[in-house]
XYZ file of N, CA and C in Angstrom:
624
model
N -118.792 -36.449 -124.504
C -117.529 -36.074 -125.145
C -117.787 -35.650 -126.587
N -117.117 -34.536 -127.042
C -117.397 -34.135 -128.371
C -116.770 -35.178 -129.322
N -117.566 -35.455 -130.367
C -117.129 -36.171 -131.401
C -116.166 -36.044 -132.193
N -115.586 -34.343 -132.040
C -114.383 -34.269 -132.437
C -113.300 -34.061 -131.423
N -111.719 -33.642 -131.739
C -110.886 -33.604 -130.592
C -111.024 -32.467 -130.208
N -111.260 -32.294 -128.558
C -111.113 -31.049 -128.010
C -109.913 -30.575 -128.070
N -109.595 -29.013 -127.897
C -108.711 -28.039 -127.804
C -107.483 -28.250 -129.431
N -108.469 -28.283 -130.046
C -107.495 -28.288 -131.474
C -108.407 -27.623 -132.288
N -107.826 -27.327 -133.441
C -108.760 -26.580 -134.697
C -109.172 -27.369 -135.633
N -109.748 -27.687 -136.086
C -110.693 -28.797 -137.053
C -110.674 -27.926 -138.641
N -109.579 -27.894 -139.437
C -110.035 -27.319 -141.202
C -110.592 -28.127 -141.930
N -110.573 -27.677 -143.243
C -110.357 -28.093 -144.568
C -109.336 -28.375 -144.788
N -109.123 -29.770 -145.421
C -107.465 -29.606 -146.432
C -107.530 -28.733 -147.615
N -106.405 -28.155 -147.313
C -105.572 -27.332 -148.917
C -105.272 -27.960 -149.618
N -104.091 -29.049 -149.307
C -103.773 -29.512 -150.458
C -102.945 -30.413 -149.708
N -103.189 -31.698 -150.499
C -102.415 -32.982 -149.631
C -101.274 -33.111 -150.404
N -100.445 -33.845 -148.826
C -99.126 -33.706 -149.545
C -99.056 -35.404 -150.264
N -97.779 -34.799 -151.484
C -97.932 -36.366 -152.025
C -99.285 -36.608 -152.826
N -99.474 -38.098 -152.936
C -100.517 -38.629 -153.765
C -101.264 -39.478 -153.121
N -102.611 -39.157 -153.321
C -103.505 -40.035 -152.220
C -103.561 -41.714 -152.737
N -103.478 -42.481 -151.296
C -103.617 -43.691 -151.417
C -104.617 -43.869 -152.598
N -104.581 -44.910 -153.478
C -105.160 -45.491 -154.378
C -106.264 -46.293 -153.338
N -105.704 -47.704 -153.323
C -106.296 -48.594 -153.057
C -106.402 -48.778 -151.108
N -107.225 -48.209 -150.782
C -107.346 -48.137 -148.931
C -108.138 -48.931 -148.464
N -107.891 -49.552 -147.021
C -108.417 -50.821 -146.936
C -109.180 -50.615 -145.133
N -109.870 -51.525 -145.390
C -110.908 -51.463 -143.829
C -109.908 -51.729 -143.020
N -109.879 -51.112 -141.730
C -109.027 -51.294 -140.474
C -109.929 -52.324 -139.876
N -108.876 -52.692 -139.019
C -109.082 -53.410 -138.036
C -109.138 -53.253 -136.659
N -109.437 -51.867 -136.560
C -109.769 -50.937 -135.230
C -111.045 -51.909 -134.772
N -110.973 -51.627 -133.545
C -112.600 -52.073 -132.424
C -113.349 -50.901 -131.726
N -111.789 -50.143 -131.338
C -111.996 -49.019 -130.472
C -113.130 -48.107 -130.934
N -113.933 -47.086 -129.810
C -114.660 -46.515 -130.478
C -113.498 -44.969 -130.331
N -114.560 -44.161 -130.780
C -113.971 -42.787 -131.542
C -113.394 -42.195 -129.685
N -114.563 -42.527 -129.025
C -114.275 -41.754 -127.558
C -112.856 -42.358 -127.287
N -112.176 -43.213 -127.455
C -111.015 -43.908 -127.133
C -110.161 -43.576 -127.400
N -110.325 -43.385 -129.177
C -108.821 -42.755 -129.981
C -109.028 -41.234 -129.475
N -109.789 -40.309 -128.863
C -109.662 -39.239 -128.569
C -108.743 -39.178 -127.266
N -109.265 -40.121 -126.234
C -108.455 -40.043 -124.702
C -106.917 -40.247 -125.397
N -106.299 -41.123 -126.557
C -104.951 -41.957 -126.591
C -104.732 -40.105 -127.386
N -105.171 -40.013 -128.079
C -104.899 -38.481 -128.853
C -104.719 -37.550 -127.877
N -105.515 -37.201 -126.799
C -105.100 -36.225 -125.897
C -103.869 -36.437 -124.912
N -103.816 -37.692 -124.596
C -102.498 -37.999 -124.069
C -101.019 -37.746 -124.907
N -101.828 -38.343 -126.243
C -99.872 -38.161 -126.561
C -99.807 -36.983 -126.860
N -100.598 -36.057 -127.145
C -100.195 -34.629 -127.534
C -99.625 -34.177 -126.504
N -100.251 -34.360 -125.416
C -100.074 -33.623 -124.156
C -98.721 -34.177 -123.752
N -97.916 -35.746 -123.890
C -96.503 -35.996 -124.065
C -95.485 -35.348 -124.876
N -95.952 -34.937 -126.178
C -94.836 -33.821 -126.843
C -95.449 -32.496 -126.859
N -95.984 -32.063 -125.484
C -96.277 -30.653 -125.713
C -96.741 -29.776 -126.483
N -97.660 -30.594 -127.403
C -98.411 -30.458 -128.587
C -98.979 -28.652 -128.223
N -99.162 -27.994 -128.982
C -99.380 -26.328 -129.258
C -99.626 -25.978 -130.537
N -100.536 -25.291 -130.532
C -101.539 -25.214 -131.994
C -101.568 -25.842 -132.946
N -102.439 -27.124 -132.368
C -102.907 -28.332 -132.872
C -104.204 -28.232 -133.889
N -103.652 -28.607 -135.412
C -104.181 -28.399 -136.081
C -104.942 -30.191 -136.233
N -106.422 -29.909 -136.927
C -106.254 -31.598 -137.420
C -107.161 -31.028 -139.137
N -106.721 -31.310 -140.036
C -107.407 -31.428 -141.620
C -107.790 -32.233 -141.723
N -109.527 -31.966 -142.352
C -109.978 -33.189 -143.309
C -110.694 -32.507 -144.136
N -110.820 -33.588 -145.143
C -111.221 -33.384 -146.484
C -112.954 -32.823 -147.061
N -112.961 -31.571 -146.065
C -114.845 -31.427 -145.755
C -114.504 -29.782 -146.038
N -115.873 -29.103 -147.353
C -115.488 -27.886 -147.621
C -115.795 -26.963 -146.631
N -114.901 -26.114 -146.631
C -115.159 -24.871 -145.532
C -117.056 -24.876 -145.148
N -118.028 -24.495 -146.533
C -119.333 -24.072 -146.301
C -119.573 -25.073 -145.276
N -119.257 -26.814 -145.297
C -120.113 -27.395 -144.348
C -119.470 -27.514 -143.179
N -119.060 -26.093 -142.107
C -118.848 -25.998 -141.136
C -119.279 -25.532 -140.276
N -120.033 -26.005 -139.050
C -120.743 -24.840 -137.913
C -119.937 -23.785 -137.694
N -120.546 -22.977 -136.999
C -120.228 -21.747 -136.707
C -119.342 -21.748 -135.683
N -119.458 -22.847 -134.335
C -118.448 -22.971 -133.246
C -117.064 -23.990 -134.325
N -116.795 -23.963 -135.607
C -115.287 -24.387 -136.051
C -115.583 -25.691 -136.142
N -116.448 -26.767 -136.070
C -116.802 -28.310 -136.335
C -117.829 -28.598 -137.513
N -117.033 -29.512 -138.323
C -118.406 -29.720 -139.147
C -119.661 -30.399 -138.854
N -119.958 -29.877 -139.812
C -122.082 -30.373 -139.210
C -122.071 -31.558 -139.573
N -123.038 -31.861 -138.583
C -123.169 -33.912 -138.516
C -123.112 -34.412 -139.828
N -123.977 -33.465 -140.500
C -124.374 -34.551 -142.084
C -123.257 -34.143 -142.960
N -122.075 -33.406 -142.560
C -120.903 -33.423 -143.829
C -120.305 -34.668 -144.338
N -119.696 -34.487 -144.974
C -119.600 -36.259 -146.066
C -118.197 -35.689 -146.405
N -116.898 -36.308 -145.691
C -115.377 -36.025 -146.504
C -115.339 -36.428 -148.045
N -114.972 -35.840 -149.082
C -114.308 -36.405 -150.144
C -113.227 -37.088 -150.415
N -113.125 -37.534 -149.080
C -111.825 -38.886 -149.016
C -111.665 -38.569 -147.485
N -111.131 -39.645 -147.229
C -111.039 -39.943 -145.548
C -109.776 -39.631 -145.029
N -108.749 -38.472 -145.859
C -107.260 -38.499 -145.331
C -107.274 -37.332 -144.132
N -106.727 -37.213 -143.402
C -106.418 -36.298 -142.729
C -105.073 -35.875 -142.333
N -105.068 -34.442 -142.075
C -103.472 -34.149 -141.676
C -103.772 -33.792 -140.336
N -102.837 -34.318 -139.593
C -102.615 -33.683 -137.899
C -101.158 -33.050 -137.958
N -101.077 -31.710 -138.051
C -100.138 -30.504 -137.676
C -100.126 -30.378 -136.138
N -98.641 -29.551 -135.734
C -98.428 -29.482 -134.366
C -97.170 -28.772 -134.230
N -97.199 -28.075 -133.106
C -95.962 -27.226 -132.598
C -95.501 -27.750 -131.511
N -94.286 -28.798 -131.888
C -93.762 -29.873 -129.979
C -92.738 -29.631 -129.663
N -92.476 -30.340 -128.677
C -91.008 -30.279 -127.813
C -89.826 -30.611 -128.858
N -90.102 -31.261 -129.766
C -89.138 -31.651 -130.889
C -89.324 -30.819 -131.813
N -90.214 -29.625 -132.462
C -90.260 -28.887 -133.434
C -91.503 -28.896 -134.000
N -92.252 -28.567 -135.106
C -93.330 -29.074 -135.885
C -94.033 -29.991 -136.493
N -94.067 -30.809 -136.368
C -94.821 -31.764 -136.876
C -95.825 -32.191 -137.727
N -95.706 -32.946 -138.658
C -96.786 -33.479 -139.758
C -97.424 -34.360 -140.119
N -98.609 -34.886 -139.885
C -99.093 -36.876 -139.732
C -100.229 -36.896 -140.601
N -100.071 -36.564 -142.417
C -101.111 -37.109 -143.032
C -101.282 -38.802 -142.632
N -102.682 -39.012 -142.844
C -102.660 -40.517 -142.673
C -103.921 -40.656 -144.041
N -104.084 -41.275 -144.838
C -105.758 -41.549 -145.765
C -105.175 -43.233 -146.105
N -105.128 -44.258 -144.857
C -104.550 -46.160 -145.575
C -106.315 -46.433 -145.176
N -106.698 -46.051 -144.461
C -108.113 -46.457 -144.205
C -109.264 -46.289 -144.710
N -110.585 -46.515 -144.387
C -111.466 -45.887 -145.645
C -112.103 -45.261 -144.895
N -112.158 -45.203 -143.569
C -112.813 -44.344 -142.734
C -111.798 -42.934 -141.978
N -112.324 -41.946 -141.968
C -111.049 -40.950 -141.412
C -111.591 -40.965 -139.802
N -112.592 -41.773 -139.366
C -112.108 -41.904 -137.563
C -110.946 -42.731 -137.641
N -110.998 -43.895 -138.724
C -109.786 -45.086 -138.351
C -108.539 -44.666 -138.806
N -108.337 -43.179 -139.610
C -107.095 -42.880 -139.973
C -106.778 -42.132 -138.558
N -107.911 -41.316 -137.747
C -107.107 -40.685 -136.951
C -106.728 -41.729 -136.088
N -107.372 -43.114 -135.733
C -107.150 -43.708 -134.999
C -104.800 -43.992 -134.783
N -104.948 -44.766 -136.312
C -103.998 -44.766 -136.740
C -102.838 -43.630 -136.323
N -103.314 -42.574 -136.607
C -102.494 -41.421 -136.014
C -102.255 -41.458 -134.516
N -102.950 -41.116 -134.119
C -103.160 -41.669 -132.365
C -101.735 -42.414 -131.599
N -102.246 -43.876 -132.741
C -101.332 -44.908 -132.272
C -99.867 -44.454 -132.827
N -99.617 -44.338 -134.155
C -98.254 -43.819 -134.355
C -97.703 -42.666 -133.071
N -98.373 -41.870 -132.765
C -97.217 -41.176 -131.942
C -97.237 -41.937 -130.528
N -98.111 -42.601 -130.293
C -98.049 -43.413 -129.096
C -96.950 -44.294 -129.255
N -96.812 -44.981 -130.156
C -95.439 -46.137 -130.503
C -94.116 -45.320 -130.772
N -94.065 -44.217 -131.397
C -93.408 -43.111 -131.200
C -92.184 -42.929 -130.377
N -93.325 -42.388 -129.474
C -92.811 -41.818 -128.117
C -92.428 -43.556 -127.140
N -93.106 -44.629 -127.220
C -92.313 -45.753 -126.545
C -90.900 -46.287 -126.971
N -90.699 -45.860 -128.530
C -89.225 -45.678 -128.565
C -87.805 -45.554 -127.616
N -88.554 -44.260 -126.900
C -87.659 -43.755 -126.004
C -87.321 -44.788 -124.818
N -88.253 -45.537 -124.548
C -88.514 -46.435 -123.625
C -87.158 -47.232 -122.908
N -86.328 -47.846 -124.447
C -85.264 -48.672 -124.549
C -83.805 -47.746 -124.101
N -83.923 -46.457 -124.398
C -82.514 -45.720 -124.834
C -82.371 -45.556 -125.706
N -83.045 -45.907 -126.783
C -82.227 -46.141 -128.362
C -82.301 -44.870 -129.216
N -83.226 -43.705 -128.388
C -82.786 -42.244 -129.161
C -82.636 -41.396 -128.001
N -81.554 -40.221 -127.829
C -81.979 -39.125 -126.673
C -82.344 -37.797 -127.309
N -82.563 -37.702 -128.206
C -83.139 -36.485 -128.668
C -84.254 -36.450 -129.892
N -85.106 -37.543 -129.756
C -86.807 -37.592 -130.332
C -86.091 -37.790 -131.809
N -85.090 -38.407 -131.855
C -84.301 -38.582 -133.530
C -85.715 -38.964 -134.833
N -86.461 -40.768 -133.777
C -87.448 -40.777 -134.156
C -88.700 -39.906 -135.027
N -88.495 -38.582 -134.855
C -89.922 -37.392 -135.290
C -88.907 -36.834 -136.160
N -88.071 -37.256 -136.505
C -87.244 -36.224 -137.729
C -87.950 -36.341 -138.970
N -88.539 -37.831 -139.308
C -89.057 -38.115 -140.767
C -90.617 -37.021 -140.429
N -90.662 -36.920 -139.605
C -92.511 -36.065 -139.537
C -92.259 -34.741 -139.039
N -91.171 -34.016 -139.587
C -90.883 -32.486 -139.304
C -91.625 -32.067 -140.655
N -92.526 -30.903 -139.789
C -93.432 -30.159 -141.059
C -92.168 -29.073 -141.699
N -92.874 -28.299 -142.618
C -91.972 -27.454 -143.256
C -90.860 -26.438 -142.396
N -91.716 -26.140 -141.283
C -91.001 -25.125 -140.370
C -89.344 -25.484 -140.152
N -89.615 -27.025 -139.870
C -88.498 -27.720 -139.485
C -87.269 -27.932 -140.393
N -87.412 -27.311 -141.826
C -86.436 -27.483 -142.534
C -84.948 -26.525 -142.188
N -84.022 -27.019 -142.728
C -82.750 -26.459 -142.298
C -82.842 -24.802 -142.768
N -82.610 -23.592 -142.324
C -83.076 -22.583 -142.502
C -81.687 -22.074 -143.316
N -82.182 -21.404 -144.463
C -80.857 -19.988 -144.631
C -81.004 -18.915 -144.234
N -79.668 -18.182 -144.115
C -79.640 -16.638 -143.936
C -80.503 -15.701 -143.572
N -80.932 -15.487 -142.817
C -82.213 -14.094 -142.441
C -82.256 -13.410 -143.646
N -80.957 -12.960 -143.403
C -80.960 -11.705 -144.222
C -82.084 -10.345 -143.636
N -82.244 -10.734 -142.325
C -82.634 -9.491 -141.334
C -81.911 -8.587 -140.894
N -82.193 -7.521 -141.144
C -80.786 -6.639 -139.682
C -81.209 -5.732 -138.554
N -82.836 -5.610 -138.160
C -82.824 -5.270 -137.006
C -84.423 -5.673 -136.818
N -84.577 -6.335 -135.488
C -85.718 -6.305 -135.223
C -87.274 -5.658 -135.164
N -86.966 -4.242 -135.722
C -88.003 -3.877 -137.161
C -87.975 -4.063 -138.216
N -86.730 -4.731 -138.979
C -86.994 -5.176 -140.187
C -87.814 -6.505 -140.301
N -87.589 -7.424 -139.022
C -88.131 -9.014 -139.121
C -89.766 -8.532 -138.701
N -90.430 -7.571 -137.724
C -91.380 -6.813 -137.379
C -92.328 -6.865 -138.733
N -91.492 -5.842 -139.302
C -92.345 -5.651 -140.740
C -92.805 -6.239 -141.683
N -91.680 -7.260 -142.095
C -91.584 -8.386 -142.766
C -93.072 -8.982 -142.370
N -93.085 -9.208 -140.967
C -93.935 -10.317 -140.724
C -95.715 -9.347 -140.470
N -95.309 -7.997 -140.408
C -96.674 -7.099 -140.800
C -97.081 -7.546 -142.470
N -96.257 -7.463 -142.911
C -96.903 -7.413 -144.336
C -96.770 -9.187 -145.035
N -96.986 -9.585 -143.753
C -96.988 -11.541 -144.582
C -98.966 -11.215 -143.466
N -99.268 -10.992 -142.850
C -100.674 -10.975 -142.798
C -101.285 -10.155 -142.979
N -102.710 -10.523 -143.026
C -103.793 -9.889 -143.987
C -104.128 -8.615 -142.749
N -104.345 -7.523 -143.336
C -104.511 -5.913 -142.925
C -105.482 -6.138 -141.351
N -106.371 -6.851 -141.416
C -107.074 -6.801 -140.361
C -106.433 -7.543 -139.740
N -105.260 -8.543 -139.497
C -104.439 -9.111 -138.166
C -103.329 -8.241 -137.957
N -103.223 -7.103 -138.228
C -101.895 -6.327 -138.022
C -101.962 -5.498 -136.773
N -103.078 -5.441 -136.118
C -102.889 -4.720 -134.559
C -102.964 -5.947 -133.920
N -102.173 -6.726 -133.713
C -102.321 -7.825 -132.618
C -101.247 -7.106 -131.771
N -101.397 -7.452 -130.664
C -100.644 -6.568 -129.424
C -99.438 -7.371 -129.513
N -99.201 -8.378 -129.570
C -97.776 -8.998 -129.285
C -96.943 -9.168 -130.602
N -95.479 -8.833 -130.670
C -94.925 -9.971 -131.586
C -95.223 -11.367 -131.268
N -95.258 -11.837 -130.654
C -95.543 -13.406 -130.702
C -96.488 -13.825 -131.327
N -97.908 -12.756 -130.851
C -98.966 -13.570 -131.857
C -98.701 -13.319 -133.055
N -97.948 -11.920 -133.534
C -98.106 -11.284 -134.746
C -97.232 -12.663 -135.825
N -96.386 -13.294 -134.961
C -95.959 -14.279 -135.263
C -96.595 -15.699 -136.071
N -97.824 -16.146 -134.852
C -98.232 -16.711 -135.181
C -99.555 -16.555 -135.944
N -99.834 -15.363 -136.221
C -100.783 -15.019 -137.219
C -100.512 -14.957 -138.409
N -98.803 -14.922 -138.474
C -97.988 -14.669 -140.279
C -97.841 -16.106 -140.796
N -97.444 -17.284 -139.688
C -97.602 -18.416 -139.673
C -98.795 -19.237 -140.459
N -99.306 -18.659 -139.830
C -101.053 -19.073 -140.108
C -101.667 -18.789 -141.949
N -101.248 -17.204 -141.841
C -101.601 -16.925 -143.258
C -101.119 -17.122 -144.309
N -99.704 -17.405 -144.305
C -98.502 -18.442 -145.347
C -98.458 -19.760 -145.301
N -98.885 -20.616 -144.667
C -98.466 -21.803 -144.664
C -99.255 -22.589 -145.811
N -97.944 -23.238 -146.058
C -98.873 -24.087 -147.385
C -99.659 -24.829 -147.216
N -99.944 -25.823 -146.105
C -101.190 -26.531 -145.790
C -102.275 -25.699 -145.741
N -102.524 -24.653 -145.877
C -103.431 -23.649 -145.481
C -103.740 -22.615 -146.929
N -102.831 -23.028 -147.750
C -103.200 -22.503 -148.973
C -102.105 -20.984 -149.019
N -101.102 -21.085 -148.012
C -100.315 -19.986 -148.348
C -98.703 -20.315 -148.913
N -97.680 -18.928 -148.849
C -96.896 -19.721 -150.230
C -95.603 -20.233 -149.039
N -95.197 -21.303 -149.959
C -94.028 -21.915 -149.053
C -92.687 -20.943 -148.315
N -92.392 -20.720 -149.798
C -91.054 -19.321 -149.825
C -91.439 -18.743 -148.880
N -92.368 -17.363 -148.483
C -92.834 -16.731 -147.687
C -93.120 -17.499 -146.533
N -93.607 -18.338 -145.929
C -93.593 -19.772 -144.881
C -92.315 -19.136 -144.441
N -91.336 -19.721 -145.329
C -89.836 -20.261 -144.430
C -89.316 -18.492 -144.284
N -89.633 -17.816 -145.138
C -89.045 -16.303 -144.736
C -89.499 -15.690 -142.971
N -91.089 -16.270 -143.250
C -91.466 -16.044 -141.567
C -90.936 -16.840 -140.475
N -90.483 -18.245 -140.914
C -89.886 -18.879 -139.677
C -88.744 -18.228 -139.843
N -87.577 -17.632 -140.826
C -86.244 -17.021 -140.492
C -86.670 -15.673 -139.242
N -87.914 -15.414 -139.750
C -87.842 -13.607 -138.919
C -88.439 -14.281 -137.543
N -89.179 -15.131 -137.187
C -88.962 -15.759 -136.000
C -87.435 -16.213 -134.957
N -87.008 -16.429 -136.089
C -85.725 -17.329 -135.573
C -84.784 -16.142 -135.495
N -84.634 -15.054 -135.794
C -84.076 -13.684 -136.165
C -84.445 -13.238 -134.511
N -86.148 -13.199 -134.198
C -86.260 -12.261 -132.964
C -85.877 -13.100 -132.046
N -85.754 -14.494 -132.086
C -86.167 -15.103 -130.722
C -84.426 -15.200 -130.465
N -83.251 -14.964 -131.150
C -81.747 -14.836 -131.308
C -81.358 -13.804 -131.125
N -82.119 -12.230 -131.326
C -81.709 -11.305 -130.816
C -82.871 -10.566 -129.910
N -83.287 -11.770 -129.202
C -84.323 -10.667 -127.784
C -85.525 -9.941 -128.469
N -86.029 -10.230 -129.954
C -87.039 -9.761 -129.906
C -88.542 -10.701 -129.542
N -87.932 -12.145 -129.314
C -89.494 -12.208 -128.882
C -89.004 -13.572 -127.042
């Protein structure tokens, strides 16, 4: 089993949100890493997890070429962010309480596992629970201010970089504008939420 999580993208952090734990303390995990990966692939695969991001704190240079860092990289802090596109909306799970970032993802793991047993009782019917961990996408949107599905088109041509602009689909073209604005990623917020309006623009009037 790979040492990291399969079928997700492995970055660099941009920029953490908030202020990193000060004082972080040894877990009390047993589990090994192969473990928190099986509980990680399950719960994603419970909220329909889709371009599953995971950040840690390791510079771009010390990355192989297949997208994983090389054995001997060394994080400059152990926080990580796990991003996600679910059945409830977007999602956001910095975790850095641990001093190790297997035991933060561990941590992560388990939060959406306890999560999702919420539901268990009745006590939410619509994932109320994941409201506090809606990433930016998820914020309450204003006004398009689009007026025809080449204007939201264009918009979202000129939010990515020249060489992603023949992608055959709006959808990807979508998620390629996504990709190149987002502030976890070092792009600008404003522009972020302008691309989720021109999303929310096509997918309301039949363009995607």
């Amino acid at each position: 089993m790979n040492y990291w999580p399969d079928g997700m993208k492995v970055q660099p952090i941009v920029e953490w949100p908030g202020v990193l734990t000060r004082d972080r303390v040894r877990s009390n995990f047993s589990s090994t890493q192969s473990a928190t990966l099986q509980v990680l692939r399950r719960e994603l695969a419970q909220l329909g997890g889709k371009d599953v991001l995971l950040q840690i704190a390791i510079p771009r240079e010390a990355f192989r070429l297949d997208g994983f860092p090389r054995s001997t990289a060394k994080p400059s802090h152990p926080g990580l962010i796990l991003t996600l596109d679910s059945k409830f909306g977007p999602l956001s799970y910095p975790c850095d309480t641990f001093t190790r970032w297997e035991d933060n993802l561990r941590a992560i793991a388990l939060a959406l596992e306890a999560l999702r047993k919420v539901d268990r009782y009745g006590v939410t019917k619509r994932g109320e629970q994941y409201r506090g961990f809606l990433a930016i996408e998820g914020a309450t949107p204003l006004p398009s201010g689009f007026t025809s599905d080449k204007d939201a088109r264009d918009f979202l041509l000129n939010a990515v970089p020249e060489g992603f602009r023949n992608v055959p689909t709006t959808r990807e073209l979508v998620r390629a504008a996504k990709r190149a604005t987002h502030p976890d990623l070092g792009g600008d917020g404003e522009v972020f939420q302008r691309v989720v309006l021109a999303e929310k623009f096509l997918q309301e009037n039949g363009g995607l």
